Amino acid sequence: MRIATWNVNSVRQRLTPLLAFLKETAPDVLCLQELKCEESAFPRMEVEDAGYNVILHGQKTFNGVAILSKHPIEESRIGLPDFDHEGQSRYIEAVISHDGGALRVASIYAPNGNPADTPKYDYKLAFMEALTRHAATLLQLEEATVLAGDYNIIPEPCDVHDPAAWASDALFLPQSRKAYRRLLNLGYADALRAVTDDAGLYTFWDYQAGAWQKNKGIRIDHLLLSPQAADRLEGVEIVKAMRAGEKPSDHVAIFAQLG
DNA sequence: ATGCCAATTAAGAATTGA
């Protein structure tokens, strides 16, 4: 069972790379973020023709999340409980059935939060609080669960090319990192950190200032695994080559393989 | 310190992103 997450930065702009990705890597489940379109504009036919079931929560212009699955989608929820999302489509969750088992998967697009001295940062922290509450509830189900997506948080200094340059950024502020740790401390494993301590493993490179060419990246796309999922973890792969493709997203996909 | 680039909306430039 291979689960991937990818911030596509507009699913319509990224349709060709998306279909190529599905064909070449054949994920069992793919979580997408930043669709940047309403459901009616989502390329449903193309994705279904590629062999995927799809559920999504779209929104005009901004945000938007989806779950694509080769396997049946049994149940789903849109939005976090007890959270006023202010019209922003950032959370969708589904149960995927496969080989007689089940896997719960969430596709998450956490707020950026910049500039940090504005209500945008308050919203980021409020979202993380609501996500943490819900993640705690999900743990009580004692299921294999994967909380995947763009968390917009750099967990540790080893996850950013130049920690000092990001010190006052909403993605790397102590309160942001603390919110991420709080989520892990519930009992979730950061899939990448379960398999390696290596520094410099990034999932995002800015379009600007030659960030990709200079490898000035950050790690902000994460797969969080419940204990039942973490016990099945066999490997993690960041698909770095996607960033060098034609019309790339500024994010690349990351896979977790579960046995 | 700021822009650098990309996408959206909508018809030029503003907003958002990270």
mmCIF file of C-alpha atoms (C1' of nucleotides) in Angstrom:
data_model
loop_
_atom_site.group_PDB
_atom_site.id
_atom_site.type_symbol
_atom_site.label_atom_id
_atom_site.label_comp_id
_atom_site.label_asym_id
_atom_site.label_seq_id
_atom_site.Cartn_x
_atom_site.Cartn_y
_atom_site.Cartn_z
ATOM 1 C CA MET A 1 0.000 0.000 0.000
ATOM 2 C CA ARG A 2 1.661 3.207 -1.188
ATOM 3 C CA ILE A 3 0.247 6.552 -0.074
ATOM 4 C CA ALA A 4 1.469 9.849 -1.501
ATOM 5 C CA THR A 5 0.775 13.498 -0.801
ATOM 6 C CA TRP A 6 1.382 16.383 -3.193
ATOM 7 C CA ASN A 7 0.599 20.089 -3.157
ATOM 8 C CA VAL A 8 -0.109 20.566 -6.879
ATOM 9 C CA ASN A 9 -0.458 24.365 -6.858
ATOM 10 C CA SER A 10 -3.504 24.368 -9.181
ATOM 11 C CA VAL A 11 -4.782 21.013 -10.369
ATOM 12 C CA ARG A 12 -5.783 22.504 -13.733
ATOM 13 C CA GLN A 13 -2.305 23.926 -14.365
ATOM 14 C CA ARG A 14 -0.813 20.607 -13.254
ATOM 15 C CA LEU A 15 -3.080 18.160 -15.101
ATOM 16 C CA THR A 16 -0.391 16.803 -17.439
ATOM 17 C CA PRO A 17 2.188 16.239 -14.656
ATOM 18 C CA LEU A 18 -0.563 14.802 -12.449
ATOM 19 C CA LEU A 19 -1.627 12.208 -15.007
ATOM 20 C CA ALA A 20 2.018 11.360 -15.701
ATOM 21 C CA PHE A 21 2.611 10.948 -11.972
ATOM 22 C CA LEU A 22 -0.366 8.599 -11.596
ATOM 23 C CA LYS A 23 0.742 6.530 -14.560
ATOM 24 C CA GLU A 24 4.425 6.340 -13.621
ATOM 25 C CA THR A 25 4.222 5.886 -9.855
ATOM 26 C CA ALA A 26 0.747 4.309 -9.496
ATOM 27 C CA PRO A 27 0.057 5.319 -5.889
ATOM 28 C CA ASP A 28 -2.738 3.417 -4.154
ATOM 29 C CA VAL A 29 -3.810 6.697 -2.591
ATOM 30 C CA LEU A 30 -2.829 10.257 -3.510
ATOM 31 C CA CYS A 31 -3.692 13.253 -1.350
ATOM 32 C CA LEU A 32 -3.719 16.566 -3.213
ATOM 33 C CA GLN A 33 -3.655 20.110 -1.882
ATOM 34 C CA GLU A 34 -4.108 23.547 -3.406
ATOM 35 C CA LEU A 35 -6.505 22.456 -6.121
ATOM 36 C CA LYS A 36 -7.374 26.147 -6.581
ATOM 37 C CA CYS A 37 -10.719 25.356 -8.193
ATOM 38 C CA GLU A 38 -14.278 24.510 -7.393
ATOM 39 C CA GLU A 39 -15.466 20.932 -7.657
ATOM 40 C CA SER A 40 -17.170 21.627 -10.996
ATOM 41 C CA ALA A 41 -13.815 22.632 -12.524
ATOM 42 C CA PHE A 42 -11.886 19.615 -11.199
ATOM 43 C CA PRO A 43 -10.719 17.280 -14.010
ATOM 44 C CA ARG A 44 -12.741 14.370 -12.654
ATOM 45 C CA MET A 45 -13.090 12.483 -15.925
ATOM 46 C CA GLU A 46 -9.349 12.470 -16.608
ATOM 47 C CA VAL A 47 -8.550 11.277 -13.079
ATOM 48 C CA GLU A 48 -11.231 8.567 -13.173
ATOM 49 C CA ASP A 49 -10.035 7.425 -16.592
ATOM 50 C CA ALA A 50 -6.588 7.002 -15.024
ATOM 51 C CA GLY A 51 -8.157 4.467 -12.662
ATOM 52 C CA TYR A 52 -8.871 6.528 -9.561
ATOM 53 C CA ASN A 53 -11.874 7.182 -7.386
ATOM 54 C CA VAL A 54 -11.914 10.751 -6.156
ATOM 55 C CA ILE A 55 -13.439 12.830 -3.396
ATOM 56 C CA LEU A 56 -12.645 16.486 -2.994
ATOM 57 C CA HIS A 57 -13.467 19.723 -1.248
ATOM 58 C CA GLY A 58 -12.925 22.488 -3.746
ATOM 59 C CA GLN A 59 -12.923 26.253 -3.514
ATOM 60 C CA LYS A 60 -12.656 29.005 -6.069
ATOM 61 C CA THR A 61 -9.132 30.477 -6.445
ATOM 62 C CA PHE A 62 -7.595 29.186 -3.201
ATOM 63 C CA ASN A 63 -6.997 26.047 -1.165
ATOM 64 C CA GLY A 64 -8.922 22.890 -2.107
ATOM 65 C CA VAL A 65 -8.046 19.309 -1.140
ATOM 66 C CA ALA A 66 -8.689 15.893 -2.678
ATOM 67 C CA ILE A 67 -8.143 12.200 -2.088
ATOM 68 C CA LEU A 68 -7.580 9.937 -5.094
ATOM 69 C CA SER A 69 -7.743 6.178 -4.556
ATOM 70 C CA LYS A 70 -7.416 3.065 -6.678
ATOM 71 C CA HIS A 71 -9.469 1.304 -4.009
ATOM 72 C CA PRO A 72 -13.040 1.917 -2.876
ATOM 73 C CA ILE A 73 -13.675 4.974 -0.704
ATOM 74 C CA GLU A 74 -16.009 3.825 2.036
ATOM 75 C CA GLU A 75 -16.680 6.899 4.122
ATOM 76 C CA SER A 76 -15.511 10.457 4.227
ATOM 77 C CA ARG A 77 -15.728 13.733 6.054
ATOM 78 C CA ILE A 78 -15.105 17.301 4.942
ATOM 79 C CA GLY A 79 -13.666 19.889 7.325
ATOM 80 C CA LEU A 80 -12.392 19.604 10.885
ATOM 81 C CA PRO A 81 -14.942 19.224 13.681
ATOM 82 C CA ASP A 82 -15.587 22.228 15.933
ATOM 83 C CA PHE A 83 -13.606 24.597 13.741
ATOM 84 C CA ASP A 84 -14.820 27.661 11.874
ATOM 85 C CA HIS A 85 -12.877 27.236 8.650
ATOM 86 C CA GLU A 86 -14.152 30.586 7.329
ATOM 87 C CA GLY A 87 -14.946 29.095 3.944
ATOM 88 C CA GLN A 88 -11.445 27.708 3.414
ATOM 89 C CA SER A 89 -11.318 24.154 2.036
ATOM 90 C CA ARG A 90 -8.384 22.589 3.842
ATOM 91 C CA TYR A 91 -9.389 19.169 5.173
ATOM 92 C CA ILE A 92 -10.873 15.995 3.743
ATOM 93 C CA GLU A 93 -10.747 12.502 5.198
ATOM 94 C CA ALA A 94 -11.725 9.074 3.911
ATOM 95 C CA VAL A 95 -11.612 5.396 4.752
ATOM 96 C CA ILE A 96 -10.045 3.345 1.977
ATOM 97 C CA SER A 97 -10.825 -0.366 1.841
ATOM 98 C CA HIS A 98 -8.260 -2.715 0.364
ATOM 99 C CA ASP A 99 -7.508 -6.438 0.578
ATOM 100 C CA GLY A 100 -10.117 -6.847 3.267
ATOM 101 C CA GLY A 101 -8.480 -4.141 5.409
ATOM 102 C CA ALA A 102 -9.055 -0.459 5.868
ATOM 103 C CA LEU A 103 -6.895 2.633 5.976
ATOM 104 C CA ARG A 104 -8.030 6.060 7.143
ATOM 105 C CA VAL A 105 -6.440 8.889 5.181
ATOM 106 C CA ALA A 106 -6.683 12.669 5.516
ATOM 107 C CA SER A 107 -5.562 15.240 2.946
ATOM 108 C CA ILE A 108 -4.585 18.414 4.780
ATOM 109 C CA TYR A 109 -3.666 21.892 3.603
ATOM 110 C CA ALA A 110 -2.684 23.761 6.753
ATOM 111 C CA PRO A 111 -2.586 27.572 6.589
ATOM 112 C CA ASN A 112 0.644 29.379 5.723
ATOM 113 C CA GLY A 113 0.168 32.002 8.443
ATOM 114 C CA ASN A 114 2.377 34.784 7.097
ATOM 115 C CA PRO A 115 2.750 37.561 8.033
ATOM 116 C CA ALA A 116 3.077 36.251 11.562
ATOM 117 C CA ASP A 117 1.889 39.439 13.302
ATOM 118 C CA THR A 118 -1.550 39.286 11.683
ATOM 119 C CA PRO A 119 -4.801 37.320 12.107
ATOM 120 C CA LYS A 120 -3.461 34.941 9.453
ATOM 121 C CA TYR A 121 -1.106 33.519 12.071
ATOM 122 C CA ASP A 122 -3.898 33.197 14.631
ATOM 123 C CA TYR A 123 -5.858 31.244 12.037
ATOM 124 C CA LYS A 124 -2.876 28.967 11.414
ATOM 125 C CA LEU A 125 -2.572 28.146 15.120
ATOM 126 C CA ALA A 126 -6.338 27.695 15.482
ATOM 127 C CA PHE A 127 -6.320 25.263 12.574
ATOM 128 C CA MET A 128 -3.480 23.286 14.136
ATOM 129 C CA GLU A 129 -5.355 23.161 17.443
ATOM 130 C CA ALA A 130 -8.486 21.838 15.760
ATOM 131 C CA LEU A 131 -6.419 19.338 13.793
ATOM 132 C CA THR A 132 -4.714 18.158 16.981
ATOM 133 C CA ARG A 133 -8.066 17.697 18.748
ATOM 134 C CA HIS A 134 -9.391 15.669 15.825
ATOM 135 C CA ALA A 135 -6.171 13.674 15.509
ATOM 136 C CA ALA A 136 -6.502 12.727 19.184
ATOM 137 C CA THR A 137 -10.054 11.530 18.548
ATOM 138 C CA LEU A 138 -8.914 9.450 15.595
ATOM 139 C CA LEU A 139 -6.238 7.735 17.707
ATOM 140 C CA GLN A 140 -8.963 6.333 19.941
ATOM 141 C CA LEU A 141 -10.250 4.352 16.956
ATOM 142 C CA GLU A 142 -6.978 2.372 17.016
ATOM 143 C CA GLU A 143 -6.923 2.230 13.207
ATOM 144 C CA ALA A 144 -4.168 2.544 10.655
ATOM 145 C CA THR A 145 -4.399 6.265 9.884
ATOM 146 C CA VAL A 146 -2.306 8.553 7.685
ATOM 147 C CA LEU A 147 -2.617 12.323 8.141
ATOM 148 C CA ALA A 148 -0.986 13.558 4.958
ATOM 149 C CA GLY A 149 -0.503 16.962 3.470
ATOM 150 C CA ASP A 150 1.098 20.364 3.356
ATOM 151 C CA TYR A 151 1.441 21.312 7.028
ATOM 152 C CA ASN A 152 3.244 24.573 6.243
ATOM 153 C CA ILE A 153 5.540 23.868 9.186
ATOM 154 C CA ILE A 154 9.281 23.236 9.100
ATOM 155 C CA PRO A 155 9.720 20.833 12.027
ATOM 156 C CA GLU A 156 13.443 21.202 12.773
ATOM 157 C CA PRO A 157 16.518 23.206 11.696
ATOM 158 C CA CYS A 158 17.729 20.202 9.678
ATOM 159 C CA ASP A 159 14.584 20.591 7.533
ATOM 160 C CA VAL A 160 15.566 23.997 6.108
ATOM 161 C CA HIS A 161 18.566 25.138 4.062
ATOM 162 C CA ASP A 162 19.152 28.239 6.193
ATOM 163 C CA PRO A 163 17.404 28.168 9.588
ATOM 164 C CA ALA A 164 18.449 31.728 10.454
ATOM 165 C CA ALA A 165 16.816 33.107 7.301
ATOM 166 C CA TRP A 166 13.520 31.487 8.294
ATOM 167 C CA ALA A 167 13.638 32.309 12.006
ATOM 168 C CA SER A 168 10.790 34.838 11.948
ATOM 169 C CA ASP A 169 8.722 33.104 9.268
ATOM 170 C CA ALA A 170 5.338 31.656 10.241
ATOM 171 C CA LEU A 171 6.509 28.273 8.930
ATOM 172 C CA PHE A 172 9.374 28.092 11.394
ATOM 173 C CA LEU A 173 8.366 30.145 14.430
ATOM 174 C CA PRO A 174 8.654 28.349 17.777
ATOM 175 C CA GLN A 175 4.865 28.334 18.226
ATOM 176 C CA SER A 176 4.407 26.689 14.824
ATOM 177 C CA ARG A 177 7.011 24.041 15.536
ATOM 178 C CA LYS A 178 5.434 23.475 18.931
ATOM 179 C CA ALA A 179 2.047 22.913 17.319
ATOM 180 C CA TYR A 180 3.598 20.264 15.085
ATOM 181 C CA ARG A 181 5.356 18.585 18.025
ATOM 182 C CA ARG A 182 2.077 18.536 19.930
ATOM 183 C CA LEU A 183 0.555 16.550 17.098
ATOM 184 C CA LEU A 184 3.451 14.081 17.103
ATOM 185 C CA ASN A 185 3.336 13.808 20.888
ATOM 186 C CA LEU A 186 -0.203 12.458 20.697
ATOM 187 C CA GLY A 187 1.377 9.324 19.276
ATOM 188 C CA TYR A 188 1.833 9.969 15.555
ATOM 189 C CA ALA A 189 5.064 9.272 13.732
ATOM 190 C CA ASP A 190 6.526 11.617 11.116
ATOM 191 C CA ALA A 191 7.018 8.971 8.428
ATOM 192 C CA LEU A 192 10.221 10.465 7.046
ATOM 193 C CA ARG A 193 11.802 10.791 10.478
ATOM 194 C CA ALA A 194 10.863 7.196 11.244
ATOM 195 C CA VAL A 195 13.249 6.067 8.510
ATOM 196 C CA THR A 196 16.071 8.640 8.421
ATOM 197 C CA ASP A 197 17.848 11.388 10.373
ATOM 198 C CA ASP A 198 19.344 12.907 7.243
ATOM 199 C CA ALA A 199 19.333 16.698 6.954
ATOM 200 C CA GLY A 200 18.476 18.545 3.765
ATOM 201 C CA LEU A 201 15.515 16.411 2.670
ATOM 202 C CA TYR A 202 13.115 18.979 1.233
ATOM 203 C CA THR A 203 9.639 18.934 -0.324
ATOM 204 C CA PHE A 204 9.362 22.600 -1.387
ATOM 205 C CA TRP A 205 11.574 24.957 -3.331
ATOM 206 C CA ASP A 206 10.359 28.498 -4.045
ATOM 207 C CA TYR A 207 9.898 29.513 -7.673
ATOM 208 C CA GLN A 208 11.844 32.689 -6.914
ATOM 209 C CA ALA A 209 15.515 33.561 -6.823
ATOM 210 C CA GLY A 210 16.691 30.224 -8.202
ATOM 211 C CA ALA A 211 15.767 28.390 -5.004
ATOM 212 C CA TRP A 212 15.590 25.037 -6.797
ATOM 213 C CA GLN A 213 18.904 25.474 -8.611
ATOM 214 C CA LYS A 214 20.583 26.461 -5.332
ATOM 215 C CA ASN A 215 18.763 23.716 -3.397
ATOM 216 C CA LYS A 216 17.323 26.273 -1.004
ATOM 217 C CA GLY A 217 14.460 24.082 0.084
ATOM 218 C CA ILE A 218 12.298 23.354 3.096
ATOM 219 C CA ARG A 219 10.470 20.254 4.352
ATOM 220 C CA ILE A 220 6.823 21.114 4.977
ATOM 221 C CA ASP A 221 4.873 18.216 3.415
ATOM 222 C CA HIS A 222 4.450 15.417 5.907
ATOM 223 C CA LEU A 223 2.831 12.026 6.400
ATOM 224 C CA LEU A 224 1.851 11.429 10.031
ATOM 225 C CA LEU A 225 1.188 7.814 10.935
ATOM 226 C CA SER A 226 -0.909 6.383 13.756
ATOM 227 C CA PRO A 227 0.849 3.571 15.662
ATOM 228 C CA GLN A 228 -1.107 0.985 13.669
ATOM 229 C CA ALA A 229 0.120 2.566 10.419
ATOM 230 C CA ALA A 230 3.664 3.217 11.690
ATOM 231 C CA ASP A 231 4.033 -0.480 12.535
ATOM 232 C CA ARG A 232 3.505 -1.224 8.855
ATOM 233 C CA LEU A 233 5.915 1.416 7.498
ATOM 234 C CA GLU A 234 8.387 -0.041 5.018
ATOM 235 C CA GLY A 235 9.801 3.044 3.350
ATOM 236 C CA VAL A 236 9.487 6.729 2.487
ATOM 237 C CA GLU A 237 10.376 8.444 -0.759
ATOM 238 C CA ILE A 238 10.494 12.113 -1.704
ATOM 239 C CA VAL A 239 9.982 12.371 -5.459
ATOM 240 C CA LYS A 240 12.512 15.153 -5.874
ATOM 241 C CA ALA A 241 12.780 14.749 -9.661
ATOM 242 C CA MET A 242 9.280 16.209 -10.069
ATOM 243 C CA ARG A 243 10.639 19.665 -9.253
ATOM 244 C CA ALA A 244 12.844 19.566 -12.371
ATOM 245 C CA GLY A 245 9.964 18.621 -14.690
ATOM 246 C CA GLU A 246 7.986 20.761 -17.111
ATOM 247 C CA LYS A 247 5.770 23.381 -15.440
ATOM 248 C CA PRO A 248 6.458 21.971 -11.987
ATOM 249 C CA SER A 249 4.580 22.667 -8.797
ATOM 250 C CA ASP A 250 6.801 24.322 -6.185
ATOM 251 C CA HIS A 251 6.148 21.233 -4.035
ATOM 252 C CA VAL A 252 7.062 17.623 -4.835
ATOM 253 C CA ALA A 253 5.236 14.473 -3.777
ATOM 254 C CA ILE A 254 6.255 12.295 -0.867
ATOM 255 C CA PHE A 255 5.367 8.588 -0.524
ATOM 256 C CA ALA A 256 4.954 6.313 2.456
ATOM 257 C CA GLN A 257 4.894 2.588 1.772
ATOM 258 C CA LEU A 258 2.912 0.493 4.229
ATOM 259 C CA GLY A 259 3.099 -3.284 4.281
ATOM 260 C "C1'" DA B 1 15.199 45.833 3.007
ATOM 261 C "C1'" DT B 2 12.793 44.321 -1.319
ATOM 262 C "C1'" DG B 3 12.052 41.712 -5.398
ATOM 263 C "C1'" DC B 4 12.850 37.640 -7.412
ATOM 264 C "C1'" DC B 5 8.208 33.577 -9.579
ATOM 265 C "C1'" DA B 6 3.681 31.533 -10.322
ATOM 266 C "C1'" DA B 7 -1.384 31.320 -10.196
ATOM 267 C "C1'" DT B 8 -6.040 33.476 -10.002
ATOM 268 C "C1'" DT B 9 -9.346 36.804 -11.288
ATOM 269 C "C1'" DA B 10 -10.488 39.317 -14.848
ATOM 270 C "C1'" DA B 11 -9.062 42.647 -18.110
ATOM 271 C "C1'" DG B 12 -4.744 45.713 -15.233
ATOM 272 C "C1'" DA B 13 -3.073 45.119 -11.185
ATOM 273 C "C1'" DA B 14 -3.902 43.192 -6.785
ATOM 274 C "C1'" DT B 15 -3.686 39.219 -3.807
ATOM 275 C "C1'" DT B 16 -1.846 34.996 -2.145
ATOM 276 C "C1'" DG B 17 1.605 31.954 -1.478
ATOM 277 C "C1'" DA B 18 6.048 30.287 1.543
#
